[in-house]
Short mmCIF file of C-alpha atoms and ligand atoms in Angstrom, two decimals:
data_model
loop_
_atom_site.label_atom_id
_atom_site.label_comp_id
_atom_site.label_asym_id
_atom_site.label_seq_id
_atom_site.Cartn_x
_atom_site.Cartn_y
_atom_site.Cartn_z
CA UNK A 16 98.55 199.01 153.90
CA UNK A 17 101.17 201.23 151.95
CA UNK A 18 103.43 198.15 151.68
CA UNK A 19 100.87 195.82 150.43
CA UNK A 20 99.62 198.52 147.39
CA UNK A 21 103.52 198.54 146.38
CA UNK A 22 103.74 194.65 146.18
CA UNK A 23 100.29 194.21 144.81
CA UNK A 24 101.47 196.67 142.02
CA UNK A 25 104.97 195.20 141.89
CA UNK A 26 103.35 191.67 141.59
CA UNK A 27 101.06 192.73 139.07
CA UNK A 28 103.98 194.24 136.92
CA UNK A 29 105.90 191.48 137.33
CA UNK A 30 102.68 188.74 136.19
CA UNK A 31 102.29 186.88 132.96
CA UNK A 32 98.39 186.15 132.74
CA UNK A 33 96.47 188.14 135.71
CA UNK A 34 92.82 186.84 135.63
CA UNK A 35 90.57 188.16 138.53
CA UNK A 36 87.26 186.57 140.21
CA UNK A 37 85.12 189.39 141.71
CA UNK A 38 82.28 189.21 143.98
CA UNK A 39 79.50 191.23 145.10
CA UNK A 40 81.90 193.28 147.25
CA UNK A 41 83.07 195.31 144.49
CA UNK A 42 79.96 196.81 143.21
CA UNK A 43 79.06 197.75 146.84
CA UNK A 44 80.59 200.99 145.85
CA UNK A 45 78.13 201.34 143.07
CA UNK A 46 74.91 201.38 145.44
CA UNK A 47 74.10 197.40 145.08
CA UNK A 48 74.30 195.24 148.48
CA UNK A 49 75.61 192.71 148.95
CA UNK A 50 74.13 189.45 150.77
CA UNK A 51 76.99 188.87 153.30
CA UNK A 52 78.83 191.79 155.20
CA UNK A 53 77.79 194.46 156.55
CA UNK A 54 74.47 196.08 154.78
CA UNK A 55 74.06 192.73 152.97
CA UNK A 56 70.46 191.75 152.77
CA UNK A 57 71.50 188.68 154.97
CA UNK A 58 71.06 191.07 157.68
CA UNK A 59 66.94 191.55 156.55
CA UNK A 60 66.32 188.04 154.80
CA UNK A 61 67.84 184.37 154.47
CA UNK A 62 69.38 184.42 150.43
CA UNK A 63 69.39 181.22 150.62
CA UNK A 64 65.98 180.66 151.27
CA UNK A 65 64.83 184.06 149.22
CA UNK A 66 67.63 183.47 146.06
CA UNK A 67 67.26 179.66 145.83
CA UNK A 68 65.32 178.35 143.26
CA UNK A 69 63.12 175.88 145.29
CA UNK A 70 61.30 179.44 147.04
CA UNK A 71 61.18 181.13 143.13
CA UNK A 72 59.33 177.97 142.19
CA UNK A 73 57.02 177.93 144.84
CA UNK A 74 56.15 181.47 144.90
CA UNK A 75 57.42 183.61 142.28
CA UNK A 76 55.80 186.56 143.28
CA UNK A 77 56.94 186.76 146.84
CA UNK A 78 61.00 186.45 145.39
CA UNK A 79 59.77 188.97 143.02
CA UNK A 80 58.67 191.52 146.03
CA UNK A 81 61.58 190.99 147.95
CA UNK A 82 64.53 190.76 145.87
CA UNK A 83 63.97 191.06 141.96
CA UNK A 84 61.79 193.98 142.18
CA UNK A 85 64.56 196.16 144.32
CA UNK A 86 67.50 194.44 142.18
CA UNK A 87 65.71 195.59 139.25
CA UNK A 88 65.11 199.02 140.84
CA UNK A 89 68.86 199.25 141.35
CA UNK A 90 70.61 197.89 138.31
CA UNK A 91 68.30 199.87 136.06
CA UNK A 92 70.51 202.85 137.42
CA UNK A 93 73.58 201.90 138.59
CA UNK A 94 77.46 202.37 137.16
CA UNK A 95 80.47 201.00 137.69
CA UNK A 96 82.76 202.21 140.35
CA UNK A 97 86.28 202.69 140.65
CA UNK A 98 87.02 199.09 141.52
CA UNK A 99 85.38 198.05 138.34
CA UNK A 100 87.28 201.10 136.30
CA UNK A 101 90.69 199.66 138.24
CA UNK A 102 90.11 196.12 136.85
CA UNK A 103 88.81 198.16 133.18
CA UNK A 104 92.28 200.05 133.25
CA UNK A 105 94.41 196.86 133.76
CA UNK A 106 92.90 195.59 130.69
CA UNK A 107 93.95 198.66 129.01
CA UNK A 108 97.44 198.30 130.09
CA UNK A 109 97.81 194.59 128.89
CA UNK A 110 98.10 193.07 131.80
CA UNK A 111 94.52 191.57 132.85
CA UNK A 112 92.79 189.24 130.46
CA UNK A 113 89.85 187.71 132.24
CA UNK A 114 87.56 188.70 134.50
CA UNK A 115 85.16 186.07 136.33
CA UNK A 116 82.45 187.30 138.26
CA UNK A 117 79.73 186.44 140.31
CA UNK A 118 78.12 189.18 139.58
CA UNK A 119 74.95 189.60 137.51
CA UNK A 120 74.76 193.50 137.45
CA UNK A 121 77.01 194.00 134.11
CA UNK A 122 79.15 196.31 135.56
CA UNK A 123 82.51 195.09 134.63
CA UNK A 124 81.16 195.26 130.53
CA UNK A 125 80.13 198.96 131.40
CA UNK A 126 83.27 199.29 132.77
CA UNK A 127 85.37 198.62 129.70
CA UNK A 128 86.68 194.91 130.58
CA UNK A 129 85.86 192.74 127.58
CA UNK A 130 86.37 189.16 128.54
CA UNK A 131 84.29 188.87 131.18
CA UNK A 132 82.99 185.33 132.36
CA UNK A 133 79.56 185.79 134.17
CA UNK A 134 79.65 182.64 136.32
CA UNK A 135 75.84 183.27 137.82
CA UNK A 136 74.72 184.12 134.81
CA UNK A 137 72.91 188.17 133.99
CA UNK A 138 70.39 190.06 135.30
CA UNK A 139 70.39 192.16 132.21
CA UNK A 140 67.60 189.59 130.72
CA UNK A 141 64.56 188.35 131.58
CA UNK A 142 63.20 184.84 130.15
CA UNK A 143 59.80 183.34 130.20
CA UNK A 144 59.18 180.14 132.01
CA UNK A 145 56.96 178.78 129.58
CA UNK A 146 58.32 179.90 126.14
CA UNK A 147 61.78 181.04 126.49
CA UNK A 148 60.87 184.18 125.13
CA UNK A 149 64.07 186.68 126.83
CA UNK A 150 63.49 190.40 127.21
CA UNK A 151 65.97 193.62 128.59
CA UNK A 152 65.09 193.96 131.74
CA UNK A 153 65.14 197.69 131.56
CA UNK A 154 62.27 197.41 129.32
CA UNK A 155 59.74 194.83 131.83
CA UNK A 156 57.25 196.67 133.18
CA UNK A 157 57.32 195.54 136.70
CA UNK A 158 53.76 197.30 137.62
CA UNK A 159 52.32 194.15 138.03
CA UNK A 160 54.64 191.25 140.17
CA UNK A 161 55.27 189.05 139.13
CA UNK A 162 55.45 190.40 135.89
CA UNK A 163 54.44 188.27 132.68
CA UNK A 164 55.55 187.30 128.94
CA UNK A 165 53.09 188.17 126.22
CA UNK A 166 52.24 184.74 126.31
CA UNK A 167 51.08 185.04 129.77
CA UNK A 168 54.00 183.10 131.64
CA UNK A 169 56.28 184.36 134.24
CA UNK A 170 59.61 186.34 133.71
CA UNK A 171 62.44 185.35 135.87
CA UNK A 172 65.87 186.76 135.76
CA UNK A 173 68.25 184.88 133.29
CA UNK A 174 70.48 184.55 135.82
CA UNK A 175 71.26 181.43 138.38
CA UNK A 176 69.47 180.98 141.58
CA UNK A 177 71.28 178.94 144.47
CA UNK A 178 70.11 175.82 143.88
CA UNK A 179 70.84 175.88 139.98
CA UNK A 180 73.72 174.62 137.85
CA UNK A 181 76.32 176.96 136.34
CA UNK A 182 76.09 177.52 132.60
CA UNK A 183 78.49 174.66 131.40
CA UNK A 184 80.55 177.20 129.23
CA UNK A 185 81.09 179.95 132.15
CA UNK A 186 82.41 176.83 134.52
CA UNK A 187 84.44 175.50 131.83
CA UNK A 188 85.89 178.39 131.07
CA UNK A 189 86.26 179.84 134.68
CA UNK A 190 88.02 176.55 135.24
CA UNK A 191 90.48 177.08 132.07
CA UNK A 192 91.32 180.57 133.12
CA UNK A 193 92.09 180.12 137.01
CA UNK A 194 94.58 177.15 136.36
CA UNK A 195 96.26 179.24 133.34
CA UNK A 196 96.94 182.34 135.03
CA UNK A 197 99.95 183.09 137.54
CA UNK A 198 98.06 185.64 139.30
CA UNK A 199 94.73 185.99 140.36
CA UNK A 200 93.28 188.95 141.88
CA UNK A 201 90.10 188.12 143.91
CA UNK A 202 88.21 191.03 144.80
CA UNK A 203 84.91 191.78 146.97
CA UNK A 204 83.94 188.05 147.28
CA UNK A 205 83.04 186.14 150.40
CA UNK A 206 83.88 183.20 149.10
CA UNK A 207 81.63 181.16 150.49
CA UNK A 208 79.22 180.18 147.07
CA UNK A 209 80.72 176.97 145.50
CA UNK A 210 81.92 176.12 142.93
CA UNK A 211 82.53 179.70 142.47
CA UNK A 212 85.42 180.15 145.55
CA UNK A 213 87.19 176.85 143.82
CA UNK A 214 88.79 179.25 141.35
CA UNK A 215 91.37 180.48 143.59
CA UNK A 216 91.84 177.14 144.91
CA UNK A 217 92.47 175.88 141.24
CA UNK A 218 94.63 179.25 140.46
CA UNK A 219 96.41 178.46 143.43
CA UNK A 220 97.33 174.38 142.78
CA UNK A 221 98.34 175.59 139.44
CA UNK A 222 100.98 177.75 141.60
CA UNK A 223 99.76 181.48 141.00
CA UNK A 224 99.80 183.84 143.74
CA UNK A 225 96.62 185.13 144.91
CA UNK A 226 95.83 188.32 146.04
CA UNK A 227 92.76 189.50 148.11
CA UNK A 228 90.79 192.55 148.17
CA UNK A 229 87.95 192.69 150.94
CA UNK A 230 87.46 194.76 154.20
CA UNK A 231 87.00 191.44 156.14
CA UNK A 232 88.71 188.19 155.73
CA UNK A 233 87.36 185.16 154.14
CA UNK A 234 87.87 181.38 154.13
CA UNK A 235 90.54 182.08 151.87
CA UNK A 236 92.79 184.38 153.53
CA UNK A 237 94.49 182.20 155.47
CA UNK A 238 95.57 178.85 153.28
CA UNK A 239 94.70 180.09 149.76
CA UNK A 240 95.50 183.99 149.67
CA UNK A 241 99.31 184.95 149.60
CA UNK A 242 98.02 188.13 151.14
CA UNK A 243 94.97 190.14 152.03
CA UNK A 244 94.56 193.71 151.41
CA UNK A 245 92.23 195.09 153.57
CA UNK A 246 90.07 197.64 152.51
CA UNK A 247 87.37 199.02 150.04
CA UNK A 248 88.22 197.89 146.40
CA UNK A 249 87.45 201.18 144.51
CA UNK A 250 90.31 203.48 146.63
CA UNK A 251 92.28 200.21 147.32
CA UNK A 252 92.41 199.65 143.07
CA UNK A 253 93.06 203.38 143.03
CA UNK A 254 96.29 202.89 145.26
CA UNK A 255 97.15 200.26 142.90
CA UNK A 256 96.59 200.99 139.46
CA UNK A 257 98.36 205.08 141.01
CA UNK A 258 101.78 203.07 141.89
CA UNK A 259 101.97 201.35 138.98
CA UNK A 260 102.05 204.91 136.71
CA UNK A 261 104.23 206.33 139.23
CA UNK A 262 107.20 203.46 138.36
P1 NAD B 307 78.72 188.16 149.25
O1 NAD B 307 77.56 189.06 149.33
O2 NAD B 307 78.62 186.80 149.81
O3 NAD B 307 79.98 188.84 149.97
C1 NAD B 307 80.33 190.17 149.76
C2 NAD B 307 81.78 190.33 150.14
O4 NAD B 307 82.20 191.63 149.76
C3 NAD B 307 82.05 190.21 151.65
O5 NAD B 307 83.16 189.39 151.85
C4 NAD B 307 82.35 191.66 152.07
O6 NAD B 307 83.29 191.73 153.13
C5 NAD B 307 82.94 192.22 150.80
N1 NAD B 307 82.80 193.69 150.65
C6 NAD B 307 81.86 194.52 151.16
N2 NAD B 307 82.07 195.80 150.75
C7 NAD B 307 83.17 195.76 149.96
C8 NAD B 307 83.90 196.76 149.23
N3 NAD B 307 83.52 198.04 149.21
N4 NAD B 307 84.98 196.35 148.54
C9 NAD B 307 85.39 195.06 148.52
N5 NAD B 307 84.74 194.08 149.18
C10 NAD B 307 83.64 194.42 149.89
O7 NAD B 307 79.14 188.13 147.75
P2 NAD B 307 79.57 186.95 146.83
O8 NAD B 307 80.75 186.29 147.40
O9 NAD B 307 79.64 187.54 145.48
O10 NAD B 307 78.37 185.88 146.85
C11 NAD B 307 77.01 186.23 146.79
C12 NAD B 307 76.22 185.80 145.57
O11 NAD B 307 75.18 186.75 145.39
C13 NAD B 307 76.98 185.85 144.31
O12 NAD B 307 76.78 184.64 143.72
C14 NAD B 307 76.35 186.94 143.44
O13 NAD B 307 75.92 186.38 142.21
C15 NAD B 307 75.09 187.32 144.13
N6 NAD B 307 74.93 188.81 144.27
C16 NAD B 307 75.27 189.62 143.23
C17 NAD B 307 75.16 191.00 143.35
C18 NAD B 307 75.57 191.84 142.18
O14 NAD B 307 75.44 191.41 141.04
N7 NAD B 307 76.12 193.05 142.41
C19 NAD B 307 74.70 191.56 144.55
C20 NAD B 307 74.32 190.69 145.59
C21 NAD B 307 74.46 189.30 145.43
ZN1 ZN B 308 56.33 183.35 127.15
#
């Protein structure tokens, strides 16, 4: 692994617009599971059938018991880690602009990284399905599921289910960023949700190099990804951002 830090650190030196695409991989460090890999809640429920839109519709309450209620649980709580800090800190030293994620937990803002496109939208708010009405989510009281809106309708995270289009401005942008830069670090995603895992693909046709962060490989590894560094992002971002203030 030694060699790949260096030239991960030597590439990132060397880059003109770094933009990275995280996944729900990195915040594993933070407490929050993921749905594939190991621990993911794949291994308890379907997320497709639980996080897809069609099952929220049906029965809000039962997506509400098995997933929102816990997310909400977690999130409420949680902090960045030092793969989010790593990707904070390369901000800091001018050399990552944008950071795409998957993610809905808000970590990478907490973190310090302040172009960050939230391609699945945030669990941060609530809305109402009748009125629109958004609320923090810290402040729902969840003692009653599902819980309601003043005006008596149901609160659902203001974030995207499967089954849901992106925000226009988050794919539009995502899009924009991926062919502009010349590197792009993807980190802690399976890369397996569309049109999300089309960044690096776009990054890639644009003729940046792409470099990988996960513990297992992904559908990318082998065409898309110039290389793979196996491992944990929080200590493998530690290696990284350590030999670049060593040079
Ligand atoms: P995923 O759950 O499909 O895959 C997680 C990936 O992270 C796997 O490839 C796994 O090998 C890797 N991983 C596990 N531990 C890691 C670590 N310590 N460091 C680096 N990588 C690690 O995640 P996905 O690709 O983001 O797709 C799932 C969808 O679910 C996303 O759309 C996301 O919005 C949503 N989701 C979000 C959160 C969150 O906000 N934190 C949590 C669960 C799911
Ligand atoms: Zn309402």
């Amino acid at each position: 692994m030694d060699e790949l830090i260096n030239q991960a650190a030597d590439d990132l030196a060397g880059a003109r617009h770094v933009v990275a695409l995280t996944g729900a991989g990195i915040s594993v460090e933070s407490g929050i599971a993921p749905f594939r890999g190991k621990g993911g809640l794949w291994e308890k429920y379907d997320p497709m059938e639980v996080a897809h839109i069609d099952a929220f519709m049906r029965d809000p309450g039962r997506v509400w018991s098995l997933l929102v209620k816990d997310m909400k649980v977690t999130l409420d709580t949680a902090s960045p880690n030092d793969g989010h800090k790593g990707l904070a800190k390369l901000e800091e030293m001018g050399i990552l602009s944008t950071v795409i994620t998957q993610n809905i937990d808000g970590l990478h803002q907490a973190a310090g990284n302040t172009d960050v496109i939230e391609f699945h939208g945030s669990f941060a708010r609530q809305r109402c399905m009748d009125c629109n009405q958004k609320y923090d989510t810290r402040e729902v009281d969840i003692s009653e599921i599902p819980p309601r809106c003043r005006c008596g309708g149901i609160l659902r995270p203001d974030a995207v289910f499967f089954g849901e289009m992106i925000p226009q401005d988050a794919m539009w942008r995502s899009q924009q960023a991926a062919s502009d830069c010349d590197l792009m670090l993807v980190v802690g995603t399976s890369a397996v949700v569309q049109p999300a895992a089309l960044m690096p693909v776009y990054a890639k046709q644009s003729g940046a190099k792409i470099i990988e962060i996960n513990p297992e490989k992904t559908p990318l590894t082998l065409d898309i990804s110039d290389y793979l560094i196996m491992g944990q992002a929080g200590e493998v971002m530690n290696r990284i951002i350590m030999q670049m203030e060593n040079k």
